[in-house]
Coordinates of C-alpha atoms in Angstrom, one line a residue:
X92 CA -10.9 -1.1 17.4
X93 CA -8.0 0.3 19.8
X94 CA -4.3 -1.1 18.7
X95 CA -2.0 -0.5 21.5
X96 CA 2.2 -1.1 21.6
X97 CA 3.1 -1.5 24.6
X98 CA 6.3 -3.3 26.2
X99 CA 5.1 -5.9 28.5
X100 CA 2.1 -8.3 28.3
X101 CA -0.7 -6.5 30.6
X102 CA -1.3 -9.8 32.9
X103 CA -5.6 -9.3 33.2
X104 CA -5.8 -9.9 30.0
X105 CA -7.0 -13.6 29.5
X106 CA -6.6 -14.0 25.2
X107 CA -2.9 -14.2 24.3
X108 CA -2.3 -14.8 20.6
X109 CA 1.4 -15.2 19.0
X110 CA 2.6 -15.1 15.2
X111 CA 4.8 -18.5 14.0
X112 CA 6.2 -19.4 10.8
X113 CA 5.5 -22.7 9.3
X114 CA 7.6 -25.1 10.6
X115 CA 8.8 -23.3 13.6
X116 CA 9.5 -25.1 16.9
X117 CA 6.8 -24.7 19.5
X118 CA 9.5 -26.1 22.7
X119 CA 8.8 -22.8 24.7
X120 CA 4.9 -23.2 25.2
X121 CA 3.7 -25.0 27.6
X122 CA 3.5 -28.8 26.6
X123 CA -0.6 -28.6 26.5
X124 CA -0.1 -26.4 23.3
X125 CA 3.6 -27.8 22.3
X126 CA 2.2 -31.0 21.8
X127 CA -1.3 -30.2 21.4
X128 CA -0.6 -28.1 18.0
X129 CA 1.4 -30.6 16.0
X130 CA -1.5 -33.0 17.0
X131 CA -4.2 -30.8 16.1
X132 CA -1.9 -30.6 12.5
X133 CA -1.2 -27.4 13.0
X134 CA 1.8 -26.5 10.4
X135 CA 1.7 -22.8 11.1
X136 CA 0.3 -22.0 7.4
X137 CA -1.0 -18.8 6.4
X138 CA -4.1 -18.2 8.3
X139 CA -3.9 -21.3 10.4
X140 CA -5.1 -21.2 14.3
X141 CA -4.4 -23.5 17.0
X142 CA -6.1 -22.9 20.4
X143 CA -5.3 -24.0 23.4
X144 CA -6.0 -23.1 27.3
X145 CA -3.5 -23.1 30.1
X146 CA -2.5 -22.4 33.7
X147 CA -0.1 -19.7 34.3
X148 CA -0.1 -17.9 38.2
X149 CA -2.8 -19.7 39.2
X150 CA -5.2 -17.8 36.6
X151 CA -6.3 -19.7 32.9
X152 CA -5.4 -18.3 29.8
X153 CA -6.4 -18.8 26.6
X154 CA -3.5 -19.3 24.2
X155 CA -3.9 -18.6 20.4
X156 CA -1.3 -19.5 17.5
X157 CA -1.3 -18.2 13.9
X158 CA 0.3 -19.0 11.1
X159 CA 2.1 -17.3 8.7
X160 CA 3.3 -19.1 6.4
X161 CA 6.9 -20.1 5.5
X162 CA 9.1 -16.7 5.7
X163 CA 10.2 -16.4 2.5
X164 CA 7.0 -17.0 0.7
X165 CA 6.3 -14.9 -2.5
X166 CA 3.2 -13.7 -1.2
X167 CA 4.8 -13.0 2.3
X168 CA 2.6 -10.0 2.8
X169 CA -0.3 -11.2 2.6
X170 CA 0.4 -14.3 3.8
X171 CA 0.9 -12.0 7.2
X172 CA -2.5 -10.5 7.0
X173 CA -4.1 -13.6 6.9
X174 CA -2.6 -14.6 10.1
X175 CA -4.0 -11.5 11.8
X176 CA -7.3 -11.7 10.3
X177 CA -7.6 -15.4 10.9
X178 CA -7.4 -14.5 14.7
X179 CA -9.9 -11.3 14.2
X180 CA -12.1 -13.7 12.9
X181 CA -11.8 -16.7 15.7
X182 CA -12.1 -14.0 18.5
X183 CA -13.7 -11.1 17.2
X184 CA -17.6 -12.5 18.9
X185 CA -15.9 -14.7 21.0
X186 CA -16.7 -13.1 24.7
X187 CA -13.1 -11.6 25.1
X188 CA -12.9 -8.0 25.1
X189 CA -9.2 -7.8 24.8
X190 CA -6.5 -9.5 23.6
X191 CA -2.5 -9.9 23.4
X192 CA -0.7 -10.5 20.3
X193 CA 2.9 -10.8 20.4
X194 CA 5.0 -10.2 17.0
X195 CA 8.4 -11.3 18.4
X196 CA 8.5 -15.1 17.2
X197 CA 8.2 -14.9 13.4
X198 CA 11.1 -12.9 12.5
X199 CA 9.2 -10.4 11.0
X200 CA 10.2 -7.1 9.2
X201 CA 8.2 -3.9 10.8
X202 CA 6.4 -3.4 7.5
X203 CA 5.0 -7.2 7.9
X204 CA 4.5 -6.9 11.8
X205 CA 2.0 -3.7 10.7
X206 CA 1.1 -6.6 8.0
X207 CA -0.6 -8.6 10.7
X208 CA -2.3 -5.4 12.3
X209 CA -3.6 -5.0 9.0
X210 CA -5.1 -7.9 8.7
X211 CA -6.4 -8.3 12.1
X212 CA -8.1 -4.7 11.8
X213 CA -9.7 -5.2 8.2
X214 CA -11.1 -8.4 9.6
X215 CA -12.4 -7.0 12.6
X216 CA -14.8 -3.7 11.0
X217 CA -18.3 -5.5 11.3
X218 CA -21.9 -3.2 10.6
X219 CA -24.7 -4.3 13.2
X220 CA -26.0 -0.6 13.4
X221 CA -29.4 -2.0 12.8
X222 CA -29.7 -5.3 14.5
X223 CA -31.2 -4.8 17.6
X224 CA -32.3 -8.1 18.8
X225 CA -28.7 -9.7 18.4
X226 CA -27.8 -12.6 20.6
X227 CA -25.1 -12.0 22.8
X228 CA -22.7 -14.8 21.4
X229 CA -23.7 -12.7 18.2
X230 CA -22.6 -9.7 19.2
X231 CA -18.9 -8.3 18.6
X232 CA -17.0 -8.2 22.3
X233 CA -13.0 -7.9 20.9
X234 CA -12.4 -4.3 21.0
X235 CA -8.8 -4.1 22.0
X236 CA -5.9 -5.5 20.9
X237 CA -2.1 -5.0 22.6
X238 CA 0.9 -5.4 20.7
X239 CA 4.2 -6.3 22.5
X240 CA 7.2 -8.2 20.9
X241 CA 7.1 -5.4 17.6
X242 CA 9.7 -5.6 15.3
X243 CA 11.6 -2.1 14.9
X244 CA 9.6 0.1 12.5
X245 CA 6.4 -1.2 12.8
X246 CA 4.8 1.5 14.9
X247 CA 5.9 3.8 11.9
X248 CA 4.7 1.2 9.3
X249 CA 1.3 1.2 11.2
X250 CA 0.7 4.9 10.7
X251 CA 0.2 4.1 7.0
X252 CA -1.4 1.0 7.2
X253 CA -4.0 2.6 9.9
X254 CA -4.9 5.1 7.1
X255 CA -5.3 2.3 4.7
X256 CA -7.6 0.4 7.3
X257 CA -9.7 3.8 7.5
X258 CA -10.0 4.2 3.8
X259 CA -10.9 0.7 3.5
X260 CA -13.4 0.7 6.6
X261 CA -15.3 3.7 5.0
X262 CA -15.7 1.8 1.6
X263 CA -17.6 -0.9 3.7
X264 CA -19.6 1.6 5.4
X265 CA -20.6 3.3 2.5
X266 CA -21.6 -0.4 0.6
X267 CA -23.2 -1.5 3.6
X268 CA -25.6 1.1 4.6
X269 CA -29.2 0.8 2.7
X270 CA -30.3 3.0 -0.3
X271 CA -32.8 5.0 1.8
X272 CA -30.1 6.2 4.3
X273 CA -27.6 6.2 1.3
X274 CA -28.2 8.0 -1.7
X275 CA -26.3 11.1 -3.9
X276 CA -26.6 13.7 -1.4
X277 CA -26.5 11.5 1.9
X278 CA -23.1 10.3 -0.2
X279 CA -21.4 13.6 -0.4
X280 CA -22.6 14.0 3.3
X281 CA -20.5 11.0 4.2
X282 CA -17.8 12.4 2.9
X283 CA -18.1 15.6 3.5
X284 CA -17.5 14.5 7.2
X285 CA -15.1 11.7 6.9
X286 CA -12.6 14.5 5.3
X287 CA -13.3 17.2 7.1
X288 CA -10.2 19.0 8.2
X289 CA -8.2 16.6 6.0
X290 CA -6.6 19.2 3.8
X291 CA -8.8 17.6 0.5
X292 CA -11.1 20.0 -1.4
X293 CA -14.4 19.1 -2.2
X294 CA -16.7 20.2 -5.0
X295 CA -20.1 19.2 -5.7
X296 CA -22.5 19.5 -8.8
X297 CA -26.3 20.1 -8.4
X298 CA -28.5 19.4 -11.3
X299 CA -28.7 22.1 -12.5
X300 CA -24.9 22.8 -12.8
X301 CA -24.6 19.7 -14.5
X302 CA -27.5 20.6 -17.0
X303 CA -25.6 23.8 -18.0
X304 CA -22.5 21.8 -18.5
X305 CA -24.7 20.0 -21.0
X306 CA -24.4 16.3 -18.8
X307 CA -27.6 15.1 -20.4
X308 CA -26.1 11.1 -19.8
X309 CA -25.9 11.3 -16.5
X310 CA -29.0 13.7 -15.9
X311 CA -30.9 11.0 -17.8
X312 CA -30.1 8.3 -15.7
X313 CA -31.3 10.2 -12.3
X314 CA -33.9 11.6 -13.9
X315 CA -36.7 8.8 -12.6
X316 CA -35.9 9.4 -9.1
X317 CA -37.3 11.6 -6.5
X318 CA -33.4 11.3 -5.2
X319 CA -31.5 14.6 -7.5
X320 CA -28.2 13.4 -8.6
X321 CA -24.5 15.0 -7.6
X322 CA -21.0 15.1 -9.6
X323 CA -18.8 14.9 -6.1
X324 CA -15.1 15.9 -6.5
X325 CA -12.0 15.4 -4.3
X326 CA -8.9 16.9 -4.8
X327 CA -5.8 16.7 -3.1
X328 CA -2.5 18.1 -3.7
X329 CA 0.1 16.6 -1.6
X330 CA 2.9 16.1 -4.8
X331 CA 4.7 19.2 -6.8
X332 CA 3.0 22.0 -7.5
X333 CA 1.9 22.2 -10.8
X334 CA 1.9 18.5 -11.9
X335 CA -0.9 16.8 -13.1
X336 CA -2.9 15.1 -10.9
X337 CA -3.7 11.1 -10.9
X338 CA -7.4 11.2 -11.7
X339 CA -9.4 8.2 -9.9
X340 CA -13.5 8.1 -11.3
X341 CA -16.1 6.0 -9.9
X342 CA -19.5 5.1 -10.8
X343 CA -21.9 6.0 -8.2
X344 CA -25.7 4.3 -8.5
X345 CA -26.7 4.3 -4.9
X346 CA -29.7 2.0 -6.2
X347 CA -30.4 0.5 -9.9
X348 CA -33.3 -0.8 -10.3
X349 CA -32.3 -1.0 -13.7
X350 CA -35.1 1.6 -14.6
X351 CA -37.9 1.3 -17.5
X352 CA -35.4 -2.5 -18.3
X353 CA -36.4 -3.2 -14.8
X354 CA -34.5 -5.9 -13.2
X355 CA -35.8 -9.4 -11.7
X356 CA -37.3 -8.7 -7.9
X357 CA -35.1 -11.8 -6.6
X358 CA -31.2 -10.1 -5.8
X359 CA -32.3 -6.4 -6.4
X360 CA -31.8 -5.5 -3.3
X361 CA -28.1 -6.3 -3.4
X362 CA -28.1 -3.5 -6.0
X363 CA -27.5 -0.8 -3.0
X364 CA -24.1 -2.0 -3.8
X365 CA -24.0 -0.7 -7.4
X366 CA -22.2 2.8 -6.3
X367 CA -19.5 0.0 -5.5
X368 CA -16.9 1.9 -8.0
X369 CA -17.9 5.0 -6.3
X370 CA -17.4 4.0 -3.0
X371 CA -13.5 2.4 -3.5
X372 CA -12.8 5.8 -5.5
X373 CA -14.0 7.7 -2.0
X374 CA -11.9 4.7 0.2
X375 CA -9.2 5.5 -1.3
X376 CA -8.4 8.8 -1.7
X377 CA -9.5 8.4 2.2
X378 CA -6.4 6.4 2.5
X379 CA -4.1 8.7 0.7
X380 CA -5.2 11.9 2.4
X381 CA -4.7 10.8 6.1
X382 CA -1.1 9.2 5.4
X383 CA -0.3 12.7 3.4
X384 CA 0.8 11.0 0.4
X385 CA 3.6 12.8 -1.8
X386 CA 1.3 13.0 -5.2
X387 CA -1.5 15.1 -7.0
X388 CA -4.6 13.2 -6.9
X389 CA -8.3 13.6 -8.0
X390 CA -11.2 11.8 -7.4
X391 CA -14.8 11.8 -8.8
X392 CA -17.8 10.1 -8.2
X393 CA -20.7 10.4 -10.7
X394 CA -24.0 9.8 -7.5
X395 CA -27.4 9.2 -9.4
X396 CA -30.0 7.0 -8.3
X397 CA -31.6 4.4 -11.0
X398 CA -35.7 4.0 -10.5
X399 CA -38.6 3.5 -12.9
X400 CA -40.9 6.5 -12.9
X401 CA -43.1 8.3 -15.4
X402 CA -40.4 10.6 -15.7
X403 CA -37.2 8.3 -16.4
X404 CA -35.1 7.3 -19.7
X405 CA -36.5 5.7 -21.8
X406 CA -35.6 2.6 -24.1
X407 CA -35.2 4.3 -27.8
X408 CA -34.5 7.5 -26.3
X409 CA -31.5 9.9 -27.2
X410 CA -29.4 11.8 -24.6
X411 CA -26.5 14.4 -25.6
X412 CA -23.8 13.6 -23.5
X413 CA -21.2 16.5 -22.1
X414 CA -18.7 15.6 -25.0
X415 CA -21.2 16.4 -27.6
X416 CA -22.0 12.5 -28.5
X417 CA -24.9 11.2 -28.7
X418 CA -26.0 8.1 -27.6
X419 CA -29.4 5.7 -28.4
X420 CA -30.2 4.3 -24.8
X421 CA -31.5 1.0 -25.9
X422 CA -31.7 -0.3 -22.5
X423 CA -31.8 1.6 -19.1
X424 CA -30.0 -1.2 -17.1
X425 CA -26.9 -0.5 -18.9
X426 CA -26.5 3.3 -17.3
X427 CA -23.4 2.8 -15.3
X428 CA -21.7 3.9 -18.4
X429 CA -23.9 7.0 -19.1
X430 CA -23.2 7.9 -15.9
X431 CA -19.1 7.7 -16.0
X432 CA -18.8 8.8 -19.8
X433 CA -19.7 12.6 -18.3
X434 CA -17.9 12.1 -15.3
X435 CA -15.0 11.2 -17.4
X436 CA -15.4 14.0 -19.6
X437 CA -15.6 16.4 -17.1
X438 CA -12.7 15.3 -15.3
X439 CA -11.2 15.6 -18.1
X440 CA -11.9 18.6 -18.8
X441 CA -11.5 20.7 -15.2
X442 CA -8.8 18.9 -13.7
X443 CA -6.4 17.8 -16.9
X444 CA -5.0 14.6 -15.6
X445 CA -2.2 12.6 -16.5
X446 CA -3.5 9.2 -15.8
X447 CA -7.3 8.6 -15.5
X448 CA -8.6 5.6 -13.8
X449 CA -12.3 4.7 -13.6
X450 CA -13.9 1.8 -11.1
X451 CA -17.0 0.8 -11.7
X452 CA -19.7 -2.3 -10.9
X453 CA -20.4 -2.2 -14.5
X454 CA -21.2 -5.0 -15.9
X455 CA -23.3 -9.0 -14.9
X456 CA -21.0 -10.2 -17.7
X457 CA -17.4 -9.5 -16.4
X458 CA -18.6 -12.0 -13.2
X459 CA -19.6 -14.5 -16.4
X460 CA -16.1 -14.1 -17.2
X461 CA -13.9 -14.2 -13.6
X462 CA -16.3 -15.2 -11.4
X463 CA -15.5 -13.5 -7.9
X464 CA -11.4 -13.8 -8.0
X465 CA -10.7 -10.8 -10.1
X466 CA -11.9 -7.7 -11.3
X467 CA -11.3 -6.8 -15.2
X468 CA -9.3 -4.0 -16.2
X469 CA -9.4 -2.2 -19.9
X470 CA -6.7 0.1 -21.1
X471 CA -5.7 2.1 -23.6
X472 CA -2.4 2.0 -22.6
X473 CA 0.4 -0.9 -21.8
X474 CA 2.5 0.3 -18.8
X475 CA -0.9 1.8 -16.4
X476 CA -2.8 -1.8 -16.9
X477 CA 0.7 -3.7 -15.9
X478 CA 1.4 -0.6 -12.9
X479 CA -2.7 -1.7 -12.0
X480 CA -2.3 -5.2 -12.1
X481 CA 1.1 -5.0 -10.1
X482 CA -1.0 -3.4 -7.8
X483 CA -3.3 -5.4 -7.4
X484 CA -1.1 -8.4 -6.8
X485 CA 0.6 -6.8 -3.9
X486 CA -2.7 -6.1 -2.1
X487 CA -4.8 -9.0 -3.3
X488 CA -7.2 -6.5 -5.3
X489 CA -6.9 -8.6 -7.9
X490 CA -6.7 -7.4 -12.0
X491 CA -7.0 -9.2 -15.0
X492 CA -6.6 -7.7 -18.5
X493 CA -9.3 -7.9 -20.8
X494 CA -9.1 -6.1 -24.6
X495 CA -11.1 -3.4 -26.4
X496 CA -10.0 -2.1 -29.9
X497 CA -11.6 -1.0 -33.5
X498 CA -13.0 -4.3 -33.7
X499 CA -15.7 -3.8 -31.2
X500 CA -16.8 -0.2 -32.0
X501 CA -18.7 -1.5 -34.9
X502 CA -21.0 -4.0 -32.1
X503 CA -21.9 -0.1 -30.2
X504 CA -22.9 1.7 -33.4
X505 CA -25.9 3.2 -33.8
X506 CA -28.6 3.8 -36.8
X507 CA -30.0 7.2 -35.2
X508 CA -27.1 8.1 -32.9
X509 CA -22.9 8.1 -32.4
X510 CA -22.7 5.3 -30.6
X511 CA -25.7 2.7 -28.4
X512 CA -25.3 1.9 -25.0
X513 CA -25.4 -1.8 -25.0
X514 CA -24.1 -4.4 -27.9
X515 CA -25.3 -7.9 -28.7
X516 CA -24.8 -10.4 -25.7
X517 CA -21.5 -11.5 -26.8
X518 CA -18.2 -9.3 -25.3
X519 CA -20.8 -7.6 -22.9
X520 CA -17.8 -6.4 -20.6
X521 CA -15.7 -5.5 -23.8
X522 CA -18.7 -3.6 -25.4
X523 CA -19.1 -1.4 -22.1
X524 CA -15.2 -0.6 -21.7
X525 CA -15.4 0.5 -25.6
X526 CA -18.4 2.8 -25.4
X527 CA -16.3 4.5 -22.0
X528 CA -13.2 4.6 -24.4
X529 CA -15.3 6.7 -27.1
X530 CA -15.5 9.5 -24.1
X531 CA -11.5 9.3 -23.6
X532 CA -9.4 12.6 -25.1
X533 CA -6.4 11.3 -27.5
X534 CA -3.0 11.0 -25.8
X535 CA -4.8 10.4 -22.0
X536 CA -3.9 6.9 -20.7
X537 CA -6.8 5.8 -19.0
X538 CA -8.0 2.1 -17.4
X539 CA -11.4 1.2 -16.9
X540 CA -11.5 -1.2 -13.8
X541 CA -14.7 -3.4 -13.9
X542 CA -15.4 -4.8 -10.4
X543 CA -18.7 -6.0 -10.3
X544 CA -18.1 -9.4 -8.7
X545 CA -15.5 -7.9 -6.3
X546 CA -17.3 -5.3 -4.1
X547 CA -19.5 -7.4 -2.3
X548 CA -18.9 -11.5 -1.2
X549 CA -21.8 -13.8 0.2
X550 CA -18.6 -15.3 2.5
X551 CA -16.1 -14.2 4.5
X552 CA -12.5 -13.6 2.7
X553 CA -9.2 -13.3 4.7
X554 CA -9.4 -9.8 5.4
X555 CA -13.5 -9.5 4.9
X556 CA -16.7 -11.1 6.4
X557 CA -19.8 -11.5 4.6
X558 CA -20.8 -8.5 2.8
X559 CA -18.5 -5.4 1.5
X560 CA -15.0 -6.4 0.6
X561 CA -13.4 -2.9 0.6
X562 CA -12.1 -3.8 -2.8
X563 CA -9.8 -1.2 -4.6
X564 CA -9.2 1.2 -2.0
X565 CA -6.0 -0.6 -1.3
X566 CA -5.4 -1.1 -5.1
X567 CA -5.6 2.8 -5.3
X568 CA -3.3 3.3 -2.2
X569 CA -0.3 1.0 -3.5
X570 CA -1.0 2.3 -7.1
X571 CA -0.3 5.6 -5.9
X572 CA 2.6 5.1 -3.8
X573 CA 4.3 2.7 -6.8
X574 CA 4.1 5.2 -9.7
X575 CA 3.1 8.9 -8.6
X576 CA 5.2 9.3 -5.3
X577 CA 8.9 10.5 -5.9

């Protein structure tokens, strides 16, 4: 989608939108739409549209208002995105190829004015790659949007935001496309491309590296598949030299058929979205690299592919992991955590962070617990689970604190090995961020962020259709640019 500034309104363009306030006076529309609004009950609340159609130089126009909310809301900024992705989503299939949006009526600051963009751009990323019998009304037609009436700064404030959107928009690819065009290697492909000539270096682990680096966990997940696993790091170092880096870990099953424990048929094929953790890790260090953020950051992404075969993990079986523990694998469902606990070690290990976060889709039981409004996050330590959840309140990435501690390590004990991979049913969330803890080196703050019912929605959000979400890429972004940017 093209976002243009420009000064004046280009007169062929039929859809002009505008941004109010709720409770603003409408007395310079036309009357159609000055009286038409309040009698539609349009208040100008966040994310409300009115519509209306009027006669100006002897050609119709269609006239859009959105609502943002009252201007000194808490929540101001994302009370501003909703009006621009309330519009994206009235307009985006509607038939109009362009439209006008003026940002001069809401008294809006340049950072909220790029709010809007945000909003209207998040809205607008849609996947029909593979649809090719579409109906036309189906289709999307809105493809550019002009910007006149912005705020000073907000062409500067876009630059960032625009990096955001891209971080985000390659999260939703990467959730979106299938698990036979998307697996381990196809994954490092992706990104391989998406940050070429970025400035980020990349390294990736074969099997066989990862075998010598003893990464029997994660070796014994992928070993059922005909699909060989990857370790995929990016690195970039855009802070002082010699700091230590943020370190951002995501759990990467581009399919899990749960293995040998094979899943129920009905919903597995949602389970293309299990590299979910993965794919925000790879979003947002997307976003930090092309707005050159001011900070040392890492991300890795553990790839493997989950599948039954005469070959995979068993149930009973022991795998050494890269830390020297072992672990009794009583079911082969639970292996989003044998796949971080090496990629946490070896992150540890090779890049020395200061801060470690991990995102993963990890487990049915933390959507038991918060439904679909927030992810969980586990910590070891006070101040990065409060920096997280601040986060994630400015961007609407949700968090909500969960606990691990002594008491649980005795429910992961096991008779043959250090530690099982799944508990009793009780605390199944808590039980997963405590075997993850076990793989954490003393003195390294670390979060575990469990987003299993956040990466994918069976409805539209403000800033999402149906499908991916593009959770945590902008809970990365602002989490970086709160605590590791000077």
């Amino acid at each position: 989608m093209k976002i243009l500034f420009t000064d004046t309104s280009p007169a062929h363009v039929r859809l002009n939108a505008r941004i109010v306030n709720q409770g603003d006076a409408l007395s310079d529309l036309d009357a159609a739409l000055s009286d038409g609004a309040p009698a539609a009950r349009f208040k100008g609340s966040a994310g409300q549209v009115f519509e209306g159609f009027v006669t100006q130089a002897g050609s119709l126009k269609r006239v859009a208002i959105a609502g943002a909310g009252e201007p000194d809301a808490a929540k101001r900024g994302l009370n501003v995105e909703r009006a621009g992705a309330a519009l994206m989503a009235k307009y985006l299939r509607s038939g109009e190829t362009e439209m006008v949006i003026d940002l001069g009526h809401a008294d809006l600051s340049g950072e909220e004015a790029a709010g809007v963009l945000l909003g209207l751009r998040l809205r607008g990323w849609g996947f029909d790659e593979y649809r090719t019998k579409l109906a036309a009304e189906k289709r999307i037609t809105l493809e550019t949007v002009h910007v006149v009436g912005a705020p000073a700064g907000t062409e500067d404030a876009w630059q960032t935001a625009s990096a955001v959107a891209t971080g985000v928009e390659f999260t939703k690819k990467l959730i979106t496309l299938p698990a036979n065009i998307l697996y381990p290697e196809s994954f490092v492909a992706q990104c391989e491309e998406a940050f070429a000539g970025t400035g980020a270096e990349l390294t990736v682990l074969d099997e066989d590296q990862m075998g010598e680096l003893g990464m029997g966990a994660l070796l014994g997940v992928g070993q059922g598949s005909v699909r060989a696993s990857r370790m995929l790091a990016i690195r970039w170092n855009g802070g002082k030299a010699g700091d230590k880096p943020t370190a951002f870990v995501g759990k990467g099953v581009t399919f899990d058929t749960g293995g040998i424990s094979l899943k129920p048929p009905p919903g597995m094929e949602d389970m293309k979205w299990d590299m979910g953790g993965a794919g925000a890790v790879a979003g947002g260090m997307l976003s930090l690299v092309l707005r050159k953020a001011k900070a040392n950051v890492v991300a890795v992404m553990g790839l493997v592919e989950n599948m039954p075969d005469g070959n995979a993990i068993r149930p009973g079986d022991v795998v050494t992991t890269m830390s020297g523990q072992t672990v009794e694998v009583l079911n082969t469902d639970a292996e989003g955590r044998l796949v971080l606990c090496d990629a946490l070690h070896w992150t540890q290990d090779v890049f020395k962070p200061a801060r470690i976060v991990d995102f993963a889709t990890l487990t049915g039981a933390m959507i038991i617990a918060l439904g679909h409004e927030y992810g969980g996050v586990f910590s070891n330590d006070d101040d990065l689970a409060d920096q997280l959840t601040a986060a994630g309140g400015t961007t609407g990435d949700k968090l909500w604190r969960l606990p691990i501690g002594p008491a649980y390590d005795k429910l992961i004990d096991s008779p043959i090995a250090d530690i099982k991979n799944v508990g009793p049913r009780p605390a199944g969330s808590i039980t997963a961020a405590q075997f993850l803890h076990r793989f954490i080196k003393k003195g390294t703050p670390w979060a575990h962020c469990d987003v299993a019912g956040m990466v994918f929605s069976d409805k539209p959000g403000h800033s999402w259709d149906k499908g991916a979400t593009g959770y945590g890429v902008r809970l990365i972004d602002q989490f970086i640019a709160d605590n590791a940017e000077g």
